[in-house]
Amino acid sequence: IQVKADPLYLPFAAKSVDACLLAHTLPWCSDPHRLLREADRVLIDDGWMILTAFNPLSLIGLRKVTPVLRKTIPYNSRMFT
């Protein structure tokens, strides 16, 4: 099933999803804390939340320091440690 929805308002009942994959979602979200709360709402107890993101302490994160690259994707996103 493919569902297109606003990640801050997931169209699922509470405690109805076994696993939630957030692949490079937090850096682009306007309210990351709210996104995590919404994912927690739909996850069952002992459900899996899988988060992936760019590491700011990696080579990609260090390239964000370069002024020319700051305005290009993925360097213009927020990177969480």
Short mmCIF file of N, CA and C in Angstrom, two decimals:
data_model
loop_
_atom_site.label_atom_id
_atom_site.label_comp_id
_atom_site.label_asym_id
_atom_site.label_seq_id
_atom_site.Cartn_x
_atom_site.Cartn_y
_atom_site.Cartn_z
N ILE A 1 0.85 -1.18 0.00
CA ILE A 1 0.00 0.00 0.00
C ILE A 1 0.89 1.23 0.00
N GLN A 2 0.57 2.17 -0.85
CA GLN A 2 1.28 3.44 -0.88
C GLN A 2 0.34 4.54 -0.39
N VAL A 3 0.78 5.26 0.63
CA VAL A 3 -0.03 6.32 1.22
C VAL A 3 0.73 7.63 1.10
N LYS A 4 0.09 8.63 0.54
CA LYS A 4 0.66 9.97 0.49
C LYS A 4 -0.09 10.82 1.49
N ALA A 5 0.64 11.33 2.48
CA ALA A 5 -0.01 12.11 3.54
C ALA A 5 0.99 13.07 4.14
N ASP A 6 0.47 14.03 4.87
CA ASP A 6 1.30 14.96 5.62
C ASP A 6 1.91 14.18 6.79
N PRO A 7 3.24 14.16 6.94
CA PRO A 7 3.83 13.37 8.03
C PRO A 7 3.46 13.87 9.43
N LEU A 8 2.97 15.09 9.53
CA LEU A 8 2.56 15.60 10.83
C LEU A 8 1.13 15.20 11.18
N TYR A 9 0.39 14.67 10.20
CA TYR A 9 -0.99 14.22 10.40
C TYR A 9 -1.16 12.89 9.68
N LEU A 10 -0.64 11.83 10.25
CA LEU A 10 -0.70 10.52 9.60
C LEU A 10 -2.12 9.97 9.64
N PRO A 11 -2.60 9.40 8.51
CA PRO A 11 -3.99 8.92 8.44
C PRO A 11 -4.15 7.50 8.97
N PHE A 12 -3.56 7.20 10.11
CA PHE A 12 -3.65 5.87 10.71
C PHE A 12 -4.20 6.00 12.12
N ALA A 13 -4.88 4.96 12.56
CA ALA A 13 -5.40 4.93 13.93
C ALA A 13 -4.24 4.82 14.91
N ALA A 14 -4.47 5.26 16.12
CA ALA A 14 -3.45 5.17 17.16
C ALA A 14 -3.12 3.70 17.44
N LYS A 15 -1.84 3.43 17.65
CA LYS A 15 -1.35 2.08 17.98
C LYS A 15 -1.75 1.06 16.91
N SER A 16 -1.55 1.42 15.62
CA SER A 16 -1.96 0.52 14.54
C SER A 16 -0.83 0.13 13.59
N VAL A 17 0.37 0.64 13.78
CA VAL A 17 1.47 0.40 12.85
C VAL A 17 2.59 -0.34 13.59
N ASP A 18 3.14 -1.38 12.95
CA ASP A 18 4.22 -2.17 13.56
C ASP A 18 5.57 -1.49 13.48
N ALA A 19 5.86 -0.83 12.35
CA ALA A 19 7.16 -0.20 12.14
C ALA A 19 6.97 1.10 11.36
N CYS A 20 7.82 2.07 11.67
CA CYS A 20 7.77 3.37 10.99
C CYS A 20 9.18 3.72 10.55
N LEU A 21 9.37 3.92 9.25
CA LEU A 21 10.67 4.27 8.69
C LEU A 21 10.67 5.75 8.36
N LEU A 22 11.56 6.50 9.00
CA LEU A 22 11.72 7.93 8.73
C LEU A 22 13.09 8.13 8.10
N ALA A 23 13.15 7.96 6.80
CA ALA A 23 14.41 8.06 6.06
C ALA A 23 14.63 9.50 5.61
N HIS A 24 15.58 10.17 6.22
CA HIS A 24 15.94 11.56 5.91
C HIS A 24 14.72 12.48 5.99
N THR A 25 13.87 12.24 6.97
CA THR A 25 12.65 13.03 7.13
C THR A 25 12.83 14.16 8.14
N LEU A 26 13.49 13.90 9.24
CA LEU A 26 13.64 14.92 10.29
C LEU A 26 14.36 16.19 9.83
N PRO A 27 15.43 16.10 9.03
CA PRO A 27 16.11 17.34 8.63
C PRO A 27 15.25 18.27 7.78
N TRP A 28 14.24 17.74 7.10
CA TRP A 28 13.42 18.54 6.20
C TRP A 28 12.09 18.94 6.82
N CYS A 29 11.78 18.44 8.00
CA CYS A 29 10.50 18.71 8.63
C CYS A 29 10.51 20.06 9.35
N SER A 30 9.39 20.76 9.28
CA SER A 30 9.31 22.07 9.94
C SER A 30 9.24 21.93 11.46
N ASP A 31 8.71 20.82 11.95
CA ASP A 31 8.60 20.58 13.39
C ASP A 31 8.99 19.13 13.69
N PRO A 32 10.30 18.83 13.81
CA PRO A 32 10.74 17.45 14.01
C PRO A 32 10.19 16.80 15.28
N HIS A 33 10.04 17.56 16.35
CA HIS A 33 9.51 16.99 17.59
C HIS A 33 8.07 16.52 17.40
N ARG A 34 7.30 17.29 16.71
CA ARG A 34 5.90 16.91 16.43
C ARG A 34 5.83 15.68 15.54
N LEU A 35 6.74 15.58 14.59
CA LEU A 35 6.80 14.40 13.71
C LEU A 35 7.08 13.14 14.52
N LEU A 36 8.00 13.22 15.46
CA LEU A 36 8.31 12.06 16.30
C LEU A 36 7.13 11.69 17.19
N ARG A 37 6.42 12.69 17.70
CA ARG A 37 5.22 12.40 18.51
C ARG A 37 4.15 11.72 17.68
N GLU A 38 3.98 12.16 16.43
CA GLU A 38 2.97 11.57 15.56
C GLU A 38 3.34 10.13 15.20
N ALA A 39 4.61 9.89 14.94
CA ALA A 39 5.06 8.52 14.66
C ALA A 39 4.85 7.64 15.89
N ASP A 40 5.12 8.17 17.07
CA ASP A 40 4.90 7.41 18.30
C ASP A 40 3.43 7.13 18.52
N ARG A 41 2.57 8.03 18.13
CA ARG A 41 1.13 7.84 18.29
C ARG A 41 0.63 6.64 17.49
N VAL A 42 1.11 6.48 16.26
CA VAL A 42 0.60 5.41 15.41
C VAL A 42 1.30 4.07 15.64
N LEU A 43 2.47 4.10 16.28
CA LEU A 43 3.20 2.86 16.54
C LEU A 43 2.56 2.06 17.68
N ILE A 44 2.56 0.74 17.50
CA ILE A 44 2.09 -0.14 18.58
C ILE A 44 3.13 -0.11 19.70
N ASP A 45 2.75 -0.59 20.87
CA ASP A 45 3.72 -0.73 21.94
C ASP A 45 4.78 -1.72 21.49
N ASP A 46 6.03 -1.43 21.77
CA ASP A 46 7.17 -2.22 21.30
C ASP A 46 7.31 -2.22 19.77
N GLY A 47 6.77 -1.19 19.11
CA GLY A 47 6.93 -1.06 17.66
C GLY A 47 8.32 -0.53 17.32
N TRP A 48 8.67 -0.61 16.07
CA TRP A 48 10.00 -0.19 15.59
C TRP A 48 9.91 1.17 14.91
N MET A 49 10.75 2.11 15.36
CA MET A 49 10.91 3.39 14.67
C MET A 49 12.35 3.42 14.16
N ILE A 50 12.49 3.52 12.85
CA ILE A 50 13.81 3.49 12.21
C ILE A 50 14.08 4.89 11.66
N LEU A 51 15.14 5.52 12.14
CA LEU A 51 15.52 6.87 11.73
C LEU A 51 16.83 6.83 10.96
N THR A 52 16.89 7.52 9.84
CA THR A 52 18.14 7.70 9.13
C THR A 52 18.29 9.18 8.81
N ALA A 53 19.53 9.65 8.81
CA ALA A 53 19.81 11.05 8.52
C ALA A 53 21.29 11.20 8.23
N PHE A 54 21.67 12.36 7.73
CA PHE A 54 23.07 12.64 7.50
C PHE A 54 23.75 12.99 8.81
N ASN A 55 24.93 12.51 9.01
CA ASN A 55 25.70 12.78 10.21
C ASN A 55 26.48 14.09 10.02
N PRO A 56 26.27 15.09 10.89
CA PRO A 56 27.00 16.35 10.73
C PRO A 56 28.49 16.22 10.99
N LEU A 57 28.92 15.14 11.62
CA LEU A 57 30.34 14.94 11.91
C LEU A 57 31.02 14.07 10.85
N SER A 58 30.33 13.84 9.72
CA SER A 58 30.90 13.04 8.64
C SER A 58 31.45 13.97 7.55
N LEU A 59 31.92 13.40 6.46
CA LEU A 59 32.41 14.22 5.34
C LEU A 59 31.30 15.07 4.75
N ILE A 60 30.10 14.53 4.67
CA ILE A 60 28.97 15.32 4.16
C ILE A 60 28.69 16.49 5.10
N GLY A 61 28.74 16.25 6.40
CA GLY A 61 28.53 17.32 7.37
C GLY A 61 29.59 18.39 7.30
N LEU A 62 30.83 17.99 7.09
CA LEU A 62 31.92 18.96 6.98
C LEU A 62 31.81 19.80 5.72
N ARG A 63 31.24 19.22 4.67
CA ARG A 63 31.06 20.00 3.43
C ARG A 63 30.05 21.13 3.62
N LYS A 64 29.20 21.02 4.63
CA LYS A 64 28.22 22.07 4.91
C LYS A 64 28.89 23.38 5.29
N VAL A 65 30.13 23.33 5.74
CA VAL A 65 30.89 24.52 6.12
C VAL A 65 31.27 25.33 4.89
N THR A 66 31.38 24.69 3.73
CA THR A 66 31.76 25.36 2.50
C THR A 66 30.63 26.30 2.05
N PRO A 67 30.88 27.59 1.92
CA PRO A 67 29.82 28.55 1.56
C PRO A 67 29.12 28.24 0.24
N VAL A 68 29.84 27.72 -0.73
CA VAL A 68 29.23 27.43 -2.04
C VAL A 68 28.20 26.31 -1.93
N LEU A 69 28.44 25.34 -1.08
CA LEU A 69 27.56 24.18 -0.97
C LEU A 69 26.41 24.36 0.00
N ARG A 70 26.45 25.38 0.84
CA ARG A 70 25.43 25.56 1.87
C ARG A 70 24.01 25.65 1.33
N LYS A 71 23.85 26.14 0.13
CA LYS A 71 22.52 26.36 -0.43
C LYS A 71 22.03 25.22 -1.30
N THR A 72 22.81 24.13 -1.38
CA THR A 72 22.41 23.01 -2.22
C THR A 72 21.99 21.83 -1.34
N ILE A 73 21.19 20.96 -1.94
CA ILE A 73 20.74 19.74 -1.24
C ILE A 73 21.89 18.78 -1.16
N PRO A 74 22.16 18.07 -0.13
CA PRO A 74 21.50 17.97 1.18
C PRO A 74 22.10 18.91 2.21
N TYR A 75 23.01 19.78 1.81
CA TYR A 75 23.72 20.63 2.77
C TYR A 75 22.86 21.74 3.34
N ASN A 76 21.74 22.07 2.70
CA ASN A 76 20.89 23.13 3.21
C ASN A 76 19.88 22.61 4.24
N SER A 77 19.95 21.33 4.60
CA SER A 77 19.06 20.79 5.61
C SER A 77 19.67 20.92 7.00
N ARG A 78 18.83 20.74 8.01
CA ARG A 78 19.34 20.69 9.38
C ARG A 78 19.92 19.31 9.60
N MET A 79 21.05 19.23 10.24
CA MET A 79 21.66 17.94 10.54
C MET A 79 21.74 17.79 12.04
N PHE A 80 21.13 16.74 12.56
CA PHE A 80 21.10 16.48 13.99
C PHE A 80 22.20 15.53 14.37
N THR A 81 22.82 15.75 15.53
CA THR A 81 23.86 14.81 16.00
C THR A 81 23.22 13.68 16.76
#
